[in-house]
mmCIF file of C-alpha atoms in Angstrom:
data_model
loop_
_atom_site.group_PDB
_atom_site.id
_atom_site.type_symbol
_atom_site.label_atom_id
_atom_site.label_comp_id
_atom_site.label_asym_id
_atom_site.label_seq_id
_atom_site.Cartn_x
_atom_site.Cartn_y
_atom_site.Cartn_z
ATOM 1 C CA PHE A 30 -4.966 -1.443 -9.011
ATOM 2 C CA SER A 31 -6.554 -4.737 -9.934
ATOM 3 C CA ASN A 32 -4.164 -7.426 -11.133
ATOM 4 C CA ASP A 33 -5.217 -6.921 -14.761
ATOM 5 C CA SER A 34 -4.487 -3.149 -14.545
ATOM 6 C CA GLY A 35 -8.008 -2.435 -15.734
ATOM 7 C CA ARG A 36 -9.473 -1.108 -12.504
ATOM 8 C CA LEU A 37 -8.369 1.444 -9.933
ATOM 9 C CA ILE A 38 -9.727 0.795 -6.421
ATOM 10 C CA VAL A 39 -9.966 3.648 -3.908
ATOM 11 C CA SER A 40 -11.225 3.360 -0.326
ATOM 12 C CA GLY A 41 -12.586 6.100 1.907
ATOM 13 C CA ASP A 42 -15.732 7.680 3.335
ATOM 14 C CA SER A 43 -17.171 4.261 4.274
ATOM 15 C CA GLN A 44 -17.157 3.039 0.692
ATOM 16 C CA VAL A 45 -15.023 1.517 -2.029
ATOM 17 C CA THR A 46 -14.975 3.193 -5.437
ATOM 18 C CA VAL A 47 -13.803 1.243 -8.504
ATOM 19 C CA TRP A 48 -12.946 2.946 -11.788
ATOM 20 C CA ASN A 49 -12.891 0.834 -14.957
ATOM 21 C CA PHE A 50 -10.684 3.182 -16.927
ATOM 22 C CA GLU A 51 -9.020 1.274 -19.779
ATOM 23 C CA SER A 52 -12.257 0.826 -21.713
ATOM 24 C CA GLU A 53 -15.372 3.010 -21.509
ATOM 25 C CA PRO A 54 -14.887 4.770 -18.122
ATOM 26 C CA THR A 55 -17.381 3.443 -15.577
ATOM 27 C CA ILE A 56 -17.606 3.658 -11.800
ATOM 28 C CA GLN A 57 -18.799 1.123 -9.229
ATOM 29 C CA ARG A 58 -19.320 1.887 -5.535
ATOM 30 C CA ALA A 59 -19.879 -0.442 -2.608
ATOM 31 C CA ARG A 60 -20.685 0.688 0.934
ATOM 32 C CA THR A 61 -18.859 -0.715 3.956
ATOM 33 C CA GLU A 62 -19.253 -0.435 7.717
ATOM 34 C CA SER A 63 -15.749 1.028 8.000
ATOM 35 C CA ARG A 64 -15.732 4.640 9.199
ATOM 36 C CA LYS A 65 -12.347 5.556 7.751
ATOM 37 C CA SER A 66 -10.058 4.815 4.822
ATOM 38 C CA PHE A 67 -8.528 1.338 4.739
ATOM 39 C CA GLU A 68 -6.111 -0.629 2.589
ATOM 40 C CA VAL A 69 -7.934 -3.016 0.284
ATOM 41 C CA GLY A 70 -6.666 -6.367 -0.911
ATOM 42 C CA SER A 71 -6.462 -7.473 -4.499
ATOM 43 C CA VAL A 72 -9.601 -8.086 -6.527
ATOM 44 C CA VAL A 73 -10.781 -11.638 -5.866
ATOM 45 C CA ALA A 74 -12.093 -13.229 -9.068
ATOM 46 C CA THR A 75 -13.729 -10.210 -10.696
ATOM 47 C CA ASP A 76 -16.262 -8.821 -8.276
ATOM 48 C CA SER A 77 -14.936 -8.635 -4.722
ATOM 49 C CA ILE A 78 -12.122 -7.259 -2.581
ATOM 50 C CA ARG A 79 -10.783 -8.090 0.883
ATOM 51 C CA TYR A 80 -9.771 -5.865 3.778
ATOM 52 C CA LEU A 81 -9.286 -5.725 7.561
ATOM 53 C CA ARG A 82 -11.664 -3.864 9.864
ATOM 54 C CA TYR A 83 -11.745 -3.575 13.649
ATOM 55 C CA SER A 84 -14.793 -5.116 15.341
ATOM 56 C CA ARG A 85 -15.845 -3.513 18.623
ATOM 57 C CA GLU A 86 -17.987 -6.569 19.416
ATOM 58 C CA GLU A 87 -15.137 -9.049 18.966
ATOM 59 C CA LYS A 88 -12.460 -6.570 20.121
ATOM 60 C CA ALA A 89 -10.331 -7.830 17.252
ATOM 61 C CA TYR A 90 -9.546 -7.202 13.614
ATOM 62 C CA ILE A 91 -11.673 -9.184 11.168
ATOM 63 C CA LEU A 92 -10.833 -10.058 7.567
ATOM 64 C CA TYR A 93 -13.798 -9.131 5.349
ATOM 65 C CA ARG A 94 -14.763 -9.893 1.792
ATOM 66 C CA LEU A 95 -16.763 -7.109 0.133
ATOM 67 C CA GLU A 96 -18.725 -7.895 -3.006
ATOM 68 C CA LEU A 97 -19.006 -4.946 -5.375
ATOM 69 C CA THR A 98 -22.736 -5.592 -5.310
ATOM 70 C CA GLY A 99 -22.605 -4.371 -1.694
ATOM 71 C CA GLN A 100 -22.677 -7.668 0.247
ATOM 72 C CA GLU A 101 -20.054 -7.857 3.018
ATOM 73 C CA GLU A 102 -18.993 -11.071 4.804
ATOM 74 C CA SER A 103 -16.384 -11.868 7.459
ATOM 75 C CA GLU A 104 -13.822 -14.567 6.621
ATOM 76 C CA ALA A 105 -11.292 -14.827 9.456
ATOM 77 C CA MET A 106 -10.142 -13.189 12.694
ATOM 78 C CA LEU A 107 -6.689 -11.692 13.172
ATOM 79 C CA ASP A 108 -5.162 -13.271 16.285
ATOM 80 C CA SER A 109 -2.854 -10.404 17.219
ATOM 81 C CA ASP A 110 -2.488 -7.864 20.009
ATOM 82 C CA VAL A 111 -1.158 -5.186 17.674
ATOM 83 C CA SER A 112 -2.754 -1.756 17.341
ATOM 84 C CA ILE A 113 -2.804 -1.374 13.560
ATOM 85 C CA GLU A 114 -1.866 1.910 11.909
ATOM 86 C CA SER A 115 -1.808 0.680 8.304
ATOM 87 C CA THR A 116 -1.892 -2.504 6.206
ATOM 88 C CA GLN A 117 -0.595 -3.589 2.820
ATOM 89 C CA TRP A 118 -1.566 -6.573 0.658
ATOM 90 C CA SER A 119 0.508 -8.625 -1.769
ATOM 91 C CA ALA A 120 -0.554 -8.473 -5.422
ATOM 92 C CA ASP A 121 -2.220 -11.900 -5.354
ATOM 93 C CA GLY A 122 -3.916 -11.344 -1.994
ATOM 94 C CA GLY A 123 -1.980 -14.242 -0.482
ATOM 95 C CA ARG A 124 -0.278 -12.144 2.209
ATOM 96 C CA PHE A 125 -0.732 -8.863 4.009
ATOM 97 C CA ALA A 126 1.528 -6.763 6.230
ATOM 98 C CA ILE A 127 0.362 -4.841 9.273
ATOM 99 C CA MET A 128 2.205 -1.872 10.766
ATOM 100 C CA GLY A 129 1.491 -0.599 14.244
ATOM 101 C CA GLU A 130 2.406 -0.965 17.917
ATOM 102 C CA VAL A 131 2.350 -3.545 20.693
ATOM 103 C CA ASP A 132 2.742 -2.199 24.246
ATOM 104 C CA ASP A 133 4.128 1.077 22.847
ATOM 105 C CA HIS A 134 6.752 -0.770 20.773
ATOM 106 C CA PRO A 135 6.752 -0.617 16.943
ATOM 107 C CA LEU A 136 5.804 -3.758 15.071
ATOM 108 C CA LEU A 137 5.751 -4.926 11.473
ATOM 109 C CA ALA A 138 4.152 -8.338 10.851
ATOM 110 C CA VAL A 139 3.284 -10.412 7.779
ATOM 111 C CA HIS A 140 0.161 -12.612 7.767
ATOM 112 C CA ASP A 141 -1.455 -15.211 5.519
ATOM 113 C CA GLY A 142 -4.161 -13.555 3.420
ATOM 114 C CA ALA A 143 -6.681 -16.378 3.822
ATOM 115 C CA THR A 144 -6.254 -17.536 7.419
ATOM 116 C CA CYS A 145 -4.710 -14.382 9.015
ATOM 117 C CA LYS A 146 -1.991 -16.622 10.515
ATOM 118 C CA GLU A 147 1.232 -14.751 11.298
ATOM 119 C CA ILE A 148 4.151 -15.644 9.002
ATOM 120 C CA ALA A 149 6.875 -13.221 10.127
ATOM 121 C CA ARG A 150 7.391 -10.469 12.712
ATOM 122 C CA PHE A 151 9.894 -7.592 12.761
ATOM 123 C CA ASP A 152 10.608 -5.129 15.569
ATOM 124 C CA LEU A 153 10.733 -2.240 13.114
ATOM 125 C CA LEU A 154 8.985 1.088 12.815
ATOM 126 C CA ALA A 155 7.295 1.285 9.407
ATOM 127 C CA VAL A 156 4.730 3.745 8.085
ATOM 128 C CA GLN A 157 4.126 1.943 4.781
ATOM 129 C CA ALA A 158 5.194 -1.219 2.993
ATOM 130 C CA ASP A 159 4.864 -3.030 -0.322
ATOM 131 C CA PHE A 160 5.407 -6.652 -1.384
ATOM 132 C CA SER A 161 7.489 -7.977 -4.227
ATOM 133 C CA ALA A 162 5.575 -9.817 -6.965
ATOM 134 C CA ASP A 163 6.400 -13.225 -5.445
ATOM 135 C CA GLY A 164 5.417 -12.059 -1.943
ATOM 136 C CA ASN A 165 8.828 -12.950 -0.467
ATOM 137 C CA ARG A 166 10.322 -9.457 -0.081
ATOM 138 C CA LEU A 167 8.972 -6.330 1.551
ATOM 139 C CA ALA A 168 9.939 -2.719 0.884
ATOM 140 C CA ILE A 169 9.237 -0.541 3.922
ATOM 141 C CA ALA A 170 9.505 3.152 4.756
ATOM 142 C CA SER A 171 10.235 4.526 8.211
ATOM 143 C CA ASN A 172 9.900 8.109 9.320
ATOM 144 C CA GLY A 173 11.363 10.469 11.850
ATOM 145 C CA ASN A 174 13.917 13.246 11.637
ATOM 146 C CA VAL A 175 15.973 10.938 9.435
ATOM 147 C CA GLY A 176 13.874 8.332 7.644
ATOM 148 C CA ALA A 177 14.966 5.321 5.663
ATOM 149 C CA ILE A 178 13.710 2.907 3.032
ATOM 150 C CA ARG A 179 14.541 -0.763 3.524
ATOM 151 C CA VAL A 180 14.047 -4.026 1.637
ATOM 152 C CA LEU A 181 13.465 -7.106 3.830
ATOM 153 C CA ASP A 182 13.542 -10.843 3.102
ATOM 154 C CA ILE A 183 10.348 -12.173 4.697
ATOM 155 C CA GLU A 184 11.451 -15.814 4.887
ATOM 156 C CA THR A 185 14.830 -15.183 6.581
ATOM 157 C CA GLY A 186 14.021 -11.909 8.335
ATOM 158 C CA ASN A 187 17.185 -10.325 6.935
ATOM 159 C CA GLU A 188 17.495 -6.722 5.797
ATOM 160 C CA LEU A 189 18.679 -6.843 2.174
ATOM 161 C CA GLN A 190 19.174 -3.135 1.503
ATOM 162 C CA SER A 191 18.785 0.209 3.254
ATOM 163 C CA SER A 192 18.850 3.776 1.991
ATOM 164 C CA GLY A 193 20.717 4.721 5.165
ATOM 165 C CA GLY A 194 18.706 7.886 5.593
ATOM 166 C CA PHE A 195 18.272 10.411 2.754
ATOM 167 C CA VAL A 196 14.500 10.683 3.267
ATOM 168 C CA SER A 197 11.964 12.214 5.658
ATOM 169 C CA GLY A 198 8.232 12.725 5.756
ATOM 170 C CA VAL A 199 7.600 9.480 3.851
ATOM 171 C CA THR A 200 3.894 8.718 3.316
ATOM 172 C CA ASP A 201 4.081 5.745 0.928
ATOM 173 C CA VAL A 202 6.418 3.269 -0.765
ATOM 174 C CA ALA A 203 5.969 0.866 -3.699
ATOM 175 C CA LEU A 204 8.052 -1.947 -5.207
ATOM 176 C CA SER A 205 7.911 -2.524 -8.971
ATOM 177 C CA PRO A 206 6.624 -5.909 -10.217
ATOM 178 C CA ASP A 207 10.090 -6.850 -11.555
ATOM 179 C CA GLY A 208 11.666 -5.949 -8.202
ATOM 180 C CA ARG A 209 14.167 -3.536 -9.736
ATOM 181 C CA THR A 210 12.704 -0.198 -8.639
ATOM 182 C CA VAL A 211 11.345 1.262 -5.398
ATOM 183 C CA ALA A 212 9.119 4.342 -5.544
ATOM 184 C CA SER A 213 8.571 6.587 -2.528
ATOM 185 C CA ILE A 214 6.561 9.673 -1.622
ATOM 186 C CA GLY A 215 8.396 12.000 0.750
ATOM 187 C CA ASN A 216 11.219 14.473 1.082
ATOM 188 C CA VAL A 217 14.637 13.909 -0.455
ATOM 189 C CA ALA A 218 17.242 16.578 0.289
ATOM 190 C CA GLY A 219 14.401 18.667 1.727
ATOM 191 C CA GLU A 220 12.285 18.584 -1.452
ATOM 192 C CA HIS A 221 8.899 16.820 -1.479
ATOM 193 C CA GLY A 222 7.983 14.571 -4.360
ATOM 194 C CA LEU A 223 7.996 11.140 -5.984
ATOM 195 C CA THR A 224 11.407 9.451 -6.005
ATOM 196 C CA LEU A 225 12.472 6.314 -7.865
ATOM 197 C CA TRP A 226 15.234 4.232 -6.289
ATOM 198 C CA ASN A 227 17.427 1.422 -7.577
ATOM 199 C CA ALA A 228 16.168 -1.541 -5.523
ATOM 200 C CA THR A 229 19.609 -3.206 -5.491
ATOM 201 C CA THR A 230 21.550 -0.241 -4.108
ATOM 202 C CA LEU A 231 18.651 1.823 -2.681
ATOM 203 C CA ARG A 232 20.126 4.984 -4.109
ATOM 204 C CA PRO A 233 17.947 7.524 -5.969
ATOM 205 C CA GLN A 234 17.904 7.089 -9.728
ATOM 206 C CA PRO A 235 19.345 10.186 -11.459
ATOM 207 C CA GLY A 236 16.650 12.509 -12.770
ATOM 208 C CA HIS A 237 13.819 10.538 -11.173
ATOM 209 C CA HIS A 238 12.601 12.903 -8.465
ATOM 210 C CA LEU A 239 9.325 14.519 -9.524
ATOM 211 C CA THR A 240 7.641 17.317 -7.574
ATOM 212 C CA PRO A 241 3.926 18.210 -7.544
ATOM 213 C CA GLU A 242 4.851 21.514 -9.194
ATOM 214 C CA SER A 243 6.031 19.619 -12.269
ATOM 215 C CA PHE A 244 2.377 18.584 -12.737
ATOM 216 C CA GLY A 245 1.024 22.058 -12.069
ATOM 217 C CA SER A 246 -0.195 21.104 -8.583
ATOM 218 C CA ARG A 247 0.364 22.862 -5.271
ATOM 219 C CA TRP A 248 -0.808 19.849 -3.235
ATOM 220 C CA ASP A 249 1.690 17.308 -1.892
ATOM 221 C CA PHE A 250 1.642 13.752 -3.185
ATOM 222 C CA SER A 251 0.333 11.192 -0.682
ATOM 223 C CA GLU A 252 0.305 7.678 -2.189
ATOM 224 C CA VAL A 253 2.002 5.724 -4.963
ATOM 225 C CA VAL A 254 1.473 2.323 -6.606
ATOM 226 C CA PHE A 255 2.948 0.548 -9.637
ATOM 227 C CA LEU A 256 0.535 -0.767 -12.226
ATOM 228 C CA PRO A 257 0.998 -4.527 -12.765
ATOM 229 C CA ASP A 258 2.730 -3.894 -16.114
ATOM 230 C CA GLY A 259 5.553 -2.129 -14.224
ATOM 231 C CA ARG A 260 5.797 0.609 -16.844
ATOM 232 C CA ARG A 261 3.397 3.030 -15.180
ATOM 233 C CA ILE A 262 2.886 4.487 -11.718
ATOM 234 C CA ALA A 263 -0.242 5.978 -10.156
ATOM 235 C CA VAL A 264 0.392 8.884 -7.779
ATOM 236 C CA ALA A 265 -2.339 10.448 -5.634
ATOM 237 C CA SER A 266 -2.532 13.978 -4.294
ATOM 238 C CA ARG A 267 -5.365 15.732 -2.496
ATOM 239 C CA TYR A 268 -7.558 16.319 -5.545
ATOM 240 C CA ALA A 269 -6.045 14.241 -8.355
ATOM 241 C CA ILE A 270 -4.577 10.889 -9.365
ATOM 242 C CA TYR A 271 -1.748 10.992 -11.908
ATOM 243 C CA ILE A 272 -0.712 8.097 -14.165
ATOM 244 C CA ILE A 273 3.012 8.429 -14.932
ATOM 245 C CA ASP A 274 5.097 6.533 -17.487
ATOM 246 C CA VAL A 275 8.236 5.442 -15.620
ATOM 247 C CA GLU A 276 10.612 5.897 -18.569
ATOM 248 C CA SER A 277 9.312 9.110 -20.108
ATOM 249 C CA ARG A 278 8.011 10.608 -16.811
#
């Protein structure tokens, strides 16, 4: 979502699609050279986004700015030997996290959103991550037979909280703008769905595990993001995007 909550940005199929949905619904599309889905950064000003793409010519990841008019320009080069699996941007575009491997070892790193300079590095396996509103904390999800959700302090490198297991098959994680709630997509007690966690204790909030079946869908959820107002969540499945009120569900 854009910072003003007025636009939903979706990447895939070598293009970015933007829905203006809080007024008269309109759609904008901009083509990219990327051949797969990618994580986009926040809307810059009103008409552009930023994202990372691998350049075969440079043999490196390049930070690009994509105007919604279709113009695409490179801005900086990522000086890193990591093989990137996924990325996540802070709400203001000032930082981004990369998750991947270096020499077959898992790596999570945080970089400056303008210069691509590395700010912090963690030897942790993470499939997805999300920044706090101030960009100083990171909620991450790891997978495996027993997964876990963790909250990290980027400046000190300390782990602030951990779910200590409880989850598996996690595909996405999101941290609310006020920092009080973590949302995850995955399995809790063997049941797939959206789960809301208390960010202080990292324990599931009672009554806040929603399954696709509760929305009349047979397709698993895949991604989740808080709207900037913190009161609503967008959840994606294979053929639909659901907007959920956090309190009323």
